[in-house]
Amino acid sequence: MSLAHTAAEYMLSDALLPDRRGPRLKGLRLELPLDRIVKFVAVGSPLLLMSLAFAQEFSSGSPISCFSPSNFSIRQAAYVDSSCWDSLVHHEQDGPGQDKMKSLWPHKALPYSLLALALLMYLPVLLWQYAAVPALSSDLLFIISELDKSYNRSIRLVQHMLKIRQKSSDPYVFWDELEKARKERYFEFPLLERYLACKQRSHSLVATYLLRNSLLLLFTSATYLYLGHFHLDVFFQEEFSCSIKTGLLSDETHVPSLITCRLTSLSIFRIVSLSSVAIYTILVPVIIYNLTRLCRWDKRLLSVYEMLPAFDLLSRKMLGCPINDLNVILLFLRANISELISFSWLSVLCVLKDTTTQKHNIDTVVDFMTLLAGLEPSKPKHLTNPACDEHP
């Protein structure tokens, strides 16, 4: 019998989780994986396209090429290119004596508009970092620590029960005390459950998360409007007529009234415009999916931790509307599942519990580990016999 008890003690000792001391949870993820992807794509793609636009400008020189008159010198032709790029206005005859002008400034503002877009897309990230991350990190540190501690408390409780059973000479006294402890709910540690229940009535984290994704959708819509209104207007125009008869050259007769110029950077402009539309079109469904995840509970994670005493949010049907801070915390617990050492143990126990529920009444990890340690999870039938109740 002592060999069986020694084996049970070894099994329970191995089931205990190691204590975490020193720097705690350095790898804690404070952004969901999809949110991180959205951040890198929404902020990084404009910066990448901006570098492409600057690289084309530095490699090919002037972004326009004007067809100056043949009698112009090299310096005069360079002046025409510089002047037309500075003005970047297309002159078109709209009737006798009427000159219609059309600005082509989106070509000149392309790199800077991409930089502004990247900064704009980074604002929701800054909002999340400063408004939600401090509170979220403290919540996750406390909840992860308490979940692992609750599991360890359950294992230590079974170890204590095993020692008491070994020292007890009368099994009636042991089982009477055990049933009394269960009736009085001595095995339960309701601090964590009550804390999570309070998080259902809090909405600061979920409001910040909704605001972050709503701002991303708003800025994406503004990007569509900008590209559709300004870029589409000049998207197909490869040549324009430029007038340099201004200032001291306004009275010069040998200077033509209009000079035709060609936009050599039009291909890069088109690539940037089409790429921006494609990238943010792909991001929109991802952002909407992030928002829809707040409309349902992660019941699988909760069902695993139902094995802990006094953690019965599901069985008591305590979960209401999922749009609250508790649901956001559950999403981040799922993202930080590698930090929850107790999750793998409880997952295994849940699988084993499902295979033994027809033979034993197992509700918590205490009941299951009691069974594995060689003790019945409830009073044996031969001790509940009325003939045996006469004993003290």
Short mmCIF file of C-alpha atoms in Angstrom, two decimals:
data_model
loop_
_atom_site.label_atom_id
_atom_site.label_comp_id
_atom_site.label_asym_id
_atom_site.label_seq_id
_atom_site.Cartn_x
_atom_site.Cartn_y
_atom_site.Cartn_z
CA MET A 1 0.00 0.00 0.00
CA SER A 2 2.89 2.38 0.79
CA LEU A 3 4.25 1.87 -2.74
CA ALA A 4 0.90 2.96 -4.22
CA HIS A 5 0.84 6.05 -2.02
CA THR A 6 4.42 6.90 -2.98
CA ALA A 7 3.54 6.61 -6.67
CA ALA A 8 0.51 8.86 -6.12
CA GLU A 9 2.69 11.44 -4.38
CA TYR A 10 5.17 11.41 -7.27
CA MET A 11 2.33 11.80 -9.78
CA LEU A 12 0.88 14.77 -7.90
CA SER A 13 4.31 16.37 -7.49
CA ASP A 14 4.90 16.13 -11.23
CA ALA A 15 1.50 17.70 -11.88
CA LEU A 16 2.46 20.85 -9.96
CA LEU A 17 3.42 23.83 -12.11
CA PRO A 18 6.78 25.53 -11.50
CA ASP A 19 6.66 28.81 -9.63
CA ARG A 20 7.33 31.90 -11.74
CA ARG A 21 9.75 34.25 -10.09
CA GLY A 22 11.93 37.05 -11.38
CA PRO A 23 10.92 38.79 -14.64
CA ARG A 24 7.34 37.74 -15.26
CA LEU A 25 5.87 37.02 -18.64
CA LYS A 26 8.28 39.03 -20.76
CA GLY A 27 6.74 37.62 -23.91
CA LEU A 28 3.22 38.77 -23.12
CA ARG A 29 1.37 39.66 -26.33
CA LEU A 30 -0.61 42.85 -25.98
CA GLU A 31 -1.81 42.83 -29.58
CA LEU A 32 -3.89 40.14 -31.22
CA PRO A 33 -2.20 38.39 -34.15
CA LEU A 34 -4.62 39.76 -36.73
CA ASP A 35 -4.35 43.26 -35.25
CA ARG A 36 -0.58 43.06 -35.56
CA ILE A 37 -0.87 42.01 -39.21
CA VAL A 38 -3.27 44.89 -39.89
CA LYS A 39 -0.87 47.32 -38.20
CA PHE A 40 2.16 46.20 -40.19
CA VAL A 41 0.29 46.22 -43.50
CA ALA A 42 -1.65 49.47 -42.96
CA VAL A 43 1.40 51.39 -41.76
CA GLY A 44 4.17 49.58 -43.61
CA SER A 45 2.70 49.50 -47.12
CA PRO A 46 2.51 53.32 -47.53
CA LEU A 47 6.10 53.61 -46.30
CA LEU A 48 7.19 50.94 -48.78
CA LEU A 49 5.37 52.65 -51.65
CA MET A 50 6.82 56.00 -50.57
CA SER A 51 10.34 54.57 -50.75
CA LEU A 52 9.49 53.27 -54.23
CA ALA A 53 8.38 56.74 -55.35
CA PHE A 54 11.52 58.40 -53.95
CA ALA A 55 13.74 55.72 -55.49
CA GLN A 56 12.22 56.34 -58.92
CA GLU A 57 12.70 60.09 -58.53
CA PHE A 58 16.35 59.76 -57.51
CA SER A 59 17.19 57.15 -60.15
CA SER A 60 15.56 58.73 -63.20
CA GLY A 61 16.07 62.37 -62.35
CA SER A 62 13.30 64.76 -63.37
CA PRO A 63 9.82 63.17 -63.15
CA ILE A 64 8.76 65.04 -66.31
CA SER A 65 10.24 65.51 -69.77
CA CYS A 66 9.26 68.63 -71.70
CA PHE A 67 9.60 69.02 -75.46
CA SER A 68 11.35 72.40 -75.58
CA PRO A 69 11.76 74.27 -78.89
CA SER A 70 14.84 73.32 -80.92
CA ASN A 71 16.34 76.80 -80.56
CA PHE A 72 16.50 76.44 -76.76
CA SER A 73 19.87 75.76 -75.17
CA ILE A 74 20.45 72.99 -72.66
CA ARG A 75 20.13 75.39 -69.75
CA GLN A 76 16.90 76.81 -71.16
CA ALA A 77 15.48 73.30 -71.61
CA ALA A 78 16.41 72.48 -68.01
CA TYR A 79 14.66 75.66 -66.90
CA VAL A 80 11.51 74.61 -68.79
CA ASP A 81 11.50 71.21 -67.03
CA SER A 82 12.00 72.82 -63.63
CA SER A 83 9.38 75.52 -64.18
CA CYS A 84 6.74 73.11 -65.48
CA TRP A 85 7.35 70.69 -62.59
CA ASP A 86 7.02 73.52 -60.09
CA SER A 87 3.71 74.71 -61.54
CA LEU A 88 2.41 71.29 -62.70
CA VAL A 89 -0.66 72.85 -64.30
CA HIS A 90 -2.25 71.60 -67.52
CA HIS A 91 -3.44 74.39 -69.84
CA GLU A 92 -6.17 73.54 -72.28
CA GLN A 93 -7.96 75.75 -74.80
CA ASP A 94 -11.64 75.73 -73.92
CA GLY A 95 -12.76 77.97 -76.70
CA PRO A 96 -11.50 81.10 -78.45
CA GLY A 97 -9.47 83.12 -75.99
CA GLN A 98 -10.42 80.90 -73.05
CA ASP A 99 -7.74 78.97 -71.23
CA LYS A 100 -8.82 76.15 -68.91
CA MET A 101 -6.31 75.09 -66.27
CA LYS A 102 -6.14 71.77 -64.45
CA SER A 103 -3.76 71.16 -61.55
CA LEU A 104 -1.75 67.91 -61.49
CA TRP A 105 -0.50 68.35 -57.92
CA PRO A 106 -1.22 64.71 -56.82
CA HIS A 107 1.89 63.68 -58.78
CA LYS A 108 4.06 66.06 -56.81
CA ALA A 109 2.40 65.25 -53.47
CA LEU A 110 2.55 61.47 -53.93
CA PRO A 111 5.43 60.62 -51.51
CA TYR A 112 4.21 63.06 -48.87
CA SER A 113 0.61 61.85 -49.09
CA LEU A 114 1.88 58.29 -48.51
CA LEU A 115 3.82 59.47 -45.45
CA ALA A 116 0.71 61.24 -44.14
CA LEU A 117 -1.30 58.05 -44.73
CA ALA A 118 1.20 55.97 -42.75
CA LEU A 119 1.08 58.43 -39.84
CA LEU A 120 -2.70 58.46 -39.98
CA MET A 121 -2.89 54.67 -39.87
CA TYR A 122 -0.55 54.62 -36.89
CA LEU A 123 -2.83 56.81 -34.77
CA PRO A 124 -5.17 53.90 -33.80
CA VAL A 125 -2.10 51.92 -32.72
CA LEU A 126 -0.97 54.78 -30.49
CA LEU A 127 -4.48 55.03 -29.07
CA TRP A 128 -4.40 51.33 -28.12
CA GLN A 129 -0.86 51.55 -26.69
CA TYR A 130 -1.60 54.46 -24.38
CA ALA A 131 -5.29 53.93 -23.55
CA ALA A 132 -5.59 50.14 -23.22
CA VAL A 133 -2.23 48.39 -22.93
CA PRO A 134 -1.38 49.46 -19.32
CA ALA A 135 -4.69 48.17 -17.92
CA LEU A 136 -4.71 45.12 -20.18
CA SER A 137 -1.20 44.05 -19.19
CA SER A 138 -2.00 44.23 -15.46
CA ASP A 139 -5.24 42.28 -16.01
CA LEU A 140 -3.47 39.56 -17.99
CA LEU A 141 -0.63 39.27 -15.47
CA PHE A 142 -3.09 38.84 -12.61
CA ILE A 143 -5.45 36.44 -14.42
CA ILE A 144 -2.67 34.21 -15.85
CA SER A 145 -1.00 34.07 -12.46
CA GLU A 146 -4.27 33.26 -10.67
CA LEU A 147 -5.28 30.58 -13.15
CA ASP A 148 -1.98 28.77 -12.68
CA LYS A 149 -2.11 29.28 -8.90
CA SER A 150 -5.67 27.93 -8.75
CA TYR A 151 -4.52 24.82 -10.55
CA ASN A 152 -1.59 24.41 -8.16
CA ARG A 153 -3.85 24.93 -5.15
CA SER A 154 -6.08 22.14 -6.40
CA ILE A 155 -3.13 19.76 -6.75
CA ARG A 156 -1.78 20.66 -3.30
CA LEU A 157 -5.23 20.13 -1.89
CA VAL A 158 -5.29 16.58 -3.29
CA GLN A 159 -1.82 16.01 -1.83
CA HIS A 160 -3.10 17.13 1.55
CA MET A 161 -6.17 14.89 1.25
CA LEU A 162 -3.92 11.92 0.44
CA LYS A 163 -1.78 12.55 3.52
CA ILE A 164 -4.85 12.87 5.73
CA ARG A 165 -6.23 9.62 4.34
CA GLN A 166 -2.95 7.87 5.07
CA LYS A 167 -2.91 9.12 8.67
CA SER A 168 -6.60 8.51 9.31
CA SER A 169 -7.33 5.15 10.92
CA ASP A 170 -11.09 5.54 10.57
CA PRO A 171 -12.31 5.96 6.93
CA TYR A 172 -15.71 7.13 8.20
CA VAL A 173 -14.22 10.23 9.81
CA PHE A 174 -12.20 11.05 6.69
CA TRP A 175 -15.15 10.80 4.30
CA ASP A 176 -17.46 12.70 6.66
CA GLU A 177 -14.95 15.55 6.86
CA LEU A 178 -14.46 15.47 3.09
CA GLU A 179 -18.18 15.66 2.35
CA LYS A 180 -18.56 18.45 4.90
CA ALA A 181 -15.73 20.41 3.22
CA ARG A 182 -17.42 20.03 -0.17
CA LYS A 183 -20.78 21.04 1.23
CA GLU A 184 -19.31 24.14 2.82
CA ARG A 185 -17.38 24.86 -0.41
CA TYR A 186 -13.98 24.88 1.32
CA PHE A 187 -12.31 23.77 -1.90
CA GLU A 188 -13.34 26.82 -3.85
CA PHE A 189 -11.28 29.95 -4.42
CA PRO A 190 -13.79 32.46 -5.83
CA LEU A 191 -11.48 35.50 -6.08
CA LEU A 192 -10.67 34.99 -9.76
CA GLU A 193 -14.24 34.15 -10.76
CA ARG A 194 -15.57 37.26 -9.04
CA TYR A 195 -12.87 39.37 -10.68
CA LEU A 196 -13.83 38.05 -14.12
CA ALA A 197 -17.50 38.58 -13.33
CA CYS A 198 -16.70 42.23 -12.52
CA LYS A 199 -14.97 42.55 -15.89
CA GLN A 200 -18.31 41.76 -17.54
CA ARG A 201 -19.60 45.06 -16.18
CA SER A 202 -16.58 47.00 -17.41
CA HIS A 203 -16.37 48.42 -20.95
CA SER A 204 -13.20 50.51 -21.13
CA LEU A 205 -11.09 47.93 -22.99
CA VAL A 206 -13.83 46.97 -25.44
CA ALA A 207 -14.60 50.64 -26.13
CA THR A 208 -10.94 51.32 -26.93
CA TYR A 209 -10.76 48.23 -29.14
CA LEU A 210 -13.91 49.23 -31.01
CA LEU A 211 -12.61 52.79 -31.42
CA ARG A 212 -9.28 51.50 -32.76
CA ASN A 213 -10.89 49.37 -35.47
CA SER A 214 -13.52 52.01 -36.25
CA LEU A 215 -10.79 54.58 -36.82
CA LEU A 216 -9.02 52.16 -39.15
CA LEU A 217 -12.23 51.78 -41.17
CA LEU A 218 -12.75 55.55 -41.17
CA PHE A 219 -9.20 56.27 -42.35
CA THR A 220 -9.49 53.55 -44.99
CA SER A 221 -12.68 55.18 -46.29
CA ALA A 222 -10.91 58.55 -46.35
CA THR A 223 -8.10 56.92 -48.37
CA TYR A 224 -10.63 55.62 -50.88
CA LEU A 225 -12.15 59.10 -51.22
CA TYR A 226 -8.74 60.70 -51.71
CA LEU A 227 -7.66 58.18 -54.34
CA GLY A 228 -10.99 58.32 -56.14
CA HIS A 229 -11.31 62.09 -56.18
CA PHE A 230 -7.74 63.23 -56.81
CA HIS A 231 -5.77 60.31 -58.25
CA LEU A 232 -8.47 59.09 -60.61
CA ASP A 233 -8.75 62.56 -62.13
CA VAL A 234 -5.12 62.46 -63.31
CA PHE A 235 -4.67 58.70 -63.55
CA PHE A 236 -4.82 58.46 -67.35
CA GLN A 237 -3.19 61.76 -68.26
CA GLU A 238 0.32 61.09 -69.51
CA GLU A 239 0.99 64.46 -71.19
CA PHE A 240 0.09 68.03 -70.31
CA SER A 241 0.56 71.49 -71.80
CA CYS A 242 2.68 73.83 -69.72
CA SER A 243 2.94 77.61 -69.95
CA ILE A 244 6.22 79.31 -69.01
CA LYS A 245 5.27 82.78 -70.23
CA THR A 246 5.17 84.28 -66.78
CA GLY A 247 7.18 87.01 -65.13
CA LEU A 248 10.02 88.31 -67.29
CA LEU A 249 9.14 85.87 -70.10
CA SER A 250 5.57 87.04 -70.52
CA ASP A 251 6.48 89.51 -73.29
CA GLU A 252 9.05 87.34 -75.08
CA THR A 253 7.79 86.54 -78.58
CA HIS A 254 10.22 83.69 -79.26
CA VAL A 255 8.86 81.72 -76.30
CA PRO A 256 5.87 79.54 -77.26
CA SER A 257 2.70 79.99 -75.30
CA LEU A 258 2.39 76.28 -74.45
CA ILE A 259 4.99 73.51 -74.21
CA THR A 260 4.05 69.84 -74.20
CA CYS A 261 5.46 67.83 -71.30
CA ARG A 262 5.35 64.12 -70.57
CA LEU A 263 5.02 62.60 -67.08
CA THR A 264 7.79 60.00 -66.89
CA SER A 265 6.75 58.98 -63.36
CA LEU A 266 3.18 58.09 -64.39
CA SER A 267 3.86 54.34 -64.19
CA ILE A 268 4.97 54.62 -60.54
CA PHE A 269 1.96 56.81 -59.82
CA ARG A 270 -0.36 54.16 -61.23
CA ILE A 271 1.37 51.32 -59.37
CA VAL A 272 1.12 53.21 -56.08
CA SER A 273 -2.55 54.07 -56.59
CA LEU A 274 -3.60 50.56 -57.59
CA SER A 275 -1.51 48.95 -54.85
CA SER A 276 -3.04 51.19 -52.19
CA VAL A 277 -6.56 50.35 -53.32
CA ALA A 278 -5.80 46.60 -53.39
CA ILE A 279 -4.06 46.54 -49.99
CA TYR A 280 -6.75 48.43 -48.10
CA THR A 281 -9.51 46.49 -49.84
CA ILE A 282 -7.97 43.31 -48.45
CA LEU A 283 -7.62 44.86 -44.98
CA VAL A 284 -11.27 45.89 -44.68
CA PRO A 285 -12.66 42.32 -44.26
CA VAL A 286 -9.92 41.57 -41.72
CA ILE A 287 -10.85 44.63 -39.66
CA ILE A 288 -14.54 43.73 -39.83
CA TYR A 289 -13.72 40.17 -38.74
CA ASN A 290 -11.82 41.56 -35.74
CA LEU A 291 -14.95 43.46 -34.76
CA THR A 292 -17.25 40.46 -35.17
CA ARG A 293 -15.14 38.39 -32.77
CA LEU A 294 -16.45 40.60 -29.98
CA CYS A 295 -19.96 39.29 -30.65
CA ARG A 296 -19.27 35.74 -29.41
CA TRP A 297 -17.62 34.11 -26.40
CA ASP A 298 -14.60 31.83 -26.54
CA LYS A 299 -16.42 29.07 -24.68
CA ARG A 300 -13.77 26.45 -25.36
CA LEU A 301 -11.24 28.33 -23.22
CA LEU A 302 -13.84 28.78 -20.47
CA SER A 303 -14.94 25.15 -20.62
CA VAL A 304 -11.37 23.98 -20.01
CA TYR A 305 -11.05 26.13 -16.90
CA GLU A 306 -14.41 24.91 -15.63
CA MET A 307 -12.29 22.12 -14.16
CA LEU A 308 -11.03 24.57 -11.54
CA PRO A 309 -13.11 24.90 -8.34
CA ALA A 310 -15.37 27.97 -8.27
CA PHE A 311 -14.79 28.70 -11.95
CA ASP A 312 -18.23 27.99 -13.36
CA LEU A 313 -19.07 30.99 -15.50
CA LEU A 314 -20.52 28.65 -18.11
CA SER A 315 -22.40 26.21 -15.92
CA ARG A 316 -24.04 29.01 -13.96
CA LYS A 317 -24.87 30.77 -17.23
CA MET A 318 -23.22 33.95 -15.98
CA LEU A 319 -22.19 35.06 -19.46
CA GLY A 320 -24.43 37.74 -20.92
CA CYS A 321 -23.79 40.14 -23.76
CA PRO A 322 -20.26 39.45 -25.05
CA ILE A 323 -19.42 43.10 -25.78
CA ASN A 324 -17.50 43.82 -22.58
CA ASP A 325 -13.97 43.79 -21.20
CA LEU A 326 -14.12 40.12 -20.21
CA ASN A 327 -14.49 39.04 -23.84
CA VAL A 328 -11.49 41.17 -24.84
CA ILE A 329 -9.46 39.61 -22.03
CA LEU A 330 -10.46 36.12 -23.19
CA LEU A 331 -9.27 36.95 -26.71
CA PHE A 332 -5.88 37.99 -25.32
CA LEU A 333 -5.72 34.94 -23.07
CA ARG A 334 -6.17 32.84 -26.20
CA ALA A 335 -3.37 34.82 -27.90
CA ASN A 336 -1.14 34.23 -24.84
CA ILE A 337 -2.04 30.56 -24.44
CA SER A 338 1.66 29.67 -24.33
CA GLU A 339 1.94 31.63 -21.06
CA LEU A 340 -0.88 29.58 -19.51
CA ILE A 341 0.99 26.49 -18.39
CA SER A 342 -2.12 25.13 -16.67
CA PHE A 343 -4.08 25.15 -19.93
CA SER A 344 -2.30 22.11 -21.40
CA TRP A 345 -2.75 20.13 -18.18
CA LEU A 346 -6.41 21.01 -17.86
CA SER A 347 -7.02 20.23 -21.54
CA VAL A 348 -5.68 16.73 -21.01
CA LEU A 349 -7.78 16.31 -17.87
CA CYS A 350 -10.88 17.45 -19.76
CA VAL A 351 -10.31 14.80 -22.41
CA LEU A 352 -9.79 12.13 -19.75
CA LYS A 353 -12.81 13.35 -17.81
CA ASP A 354 -15.05 12.88 -20.84
CA THR A 355 -14.02 9.23 -21.02
CA THR A 356 -14.80 8.56 -17.35
CA THR A 357 -17.96 10.55 -16.68
CA GLN A 358 -20.15 7.49 -17.03
CA LYS A 359 -18.35 5.73 -14.18
CA HIS A 360 -17.50 8.54 -11.78
CA ASN A 361 -18.99 11.86 -10.79
CA ILE A 362 -16.08 14.17 -11.73
CA ASP A 363 -16.64 17.92 -11.79
CA THR A 364 -13.30 19.55 -10.97
CA VAL A 365 -9.59 18.87 -11.17
CA VAL A 366 -9.70 18.02 -7.45
CA ASP A 367 -12.13 15.17 -8.13
CA PHE A 368 -10.10 13.86 -11.06
CA MET A 369 -6.72 14.02 -9.36
CA THR A 370 -8.25 12.41 -6.29
CA LEU A 371 -9.30 9.52 -8.51
CA LEU A 372 -5.85 9.29 -10.12
CA ALA A 373 -4.23 9.31 -6.67
CA GLY A 374 -6.15 6.17 -5.74
CA LEU A 375 -9.00 7.75 -3.76
CA GLU A 376 -12.65 7.60 -4.66
CA PRO A 377 -14.02 11.04 -5.61
CA SER A 378 -17.08 10.29 -3.44
CA LYS A 379 -17.78 8.11 -0.43
CA PRO A 380 -17.57 4.40 -1.34
CA LYS A 381 -20.84 2.49 -1.37
CA HIS A 382 -19.81 0.10 1.41
CA LEU A 383 -19.33 3.12 3.71
CA THR A 384 -22.79 4.48 2.97
CA ASN A 385 -24.48 1.19 4.00
CA PRO A 386 -27.00 1.83 6.77
CA ALA A 387 -25.54 -1.08 8.70
CA CYS A 388 -22.23 0.69 8.84
CA ASP A 389 -23.64 4.02 9.99
CA GLU A 390 -23.74 2.80 13.58
CA HIS A 391 -19.99 3.22 13.82
CA PRO A 392 -18.75 6.59 15.12
#
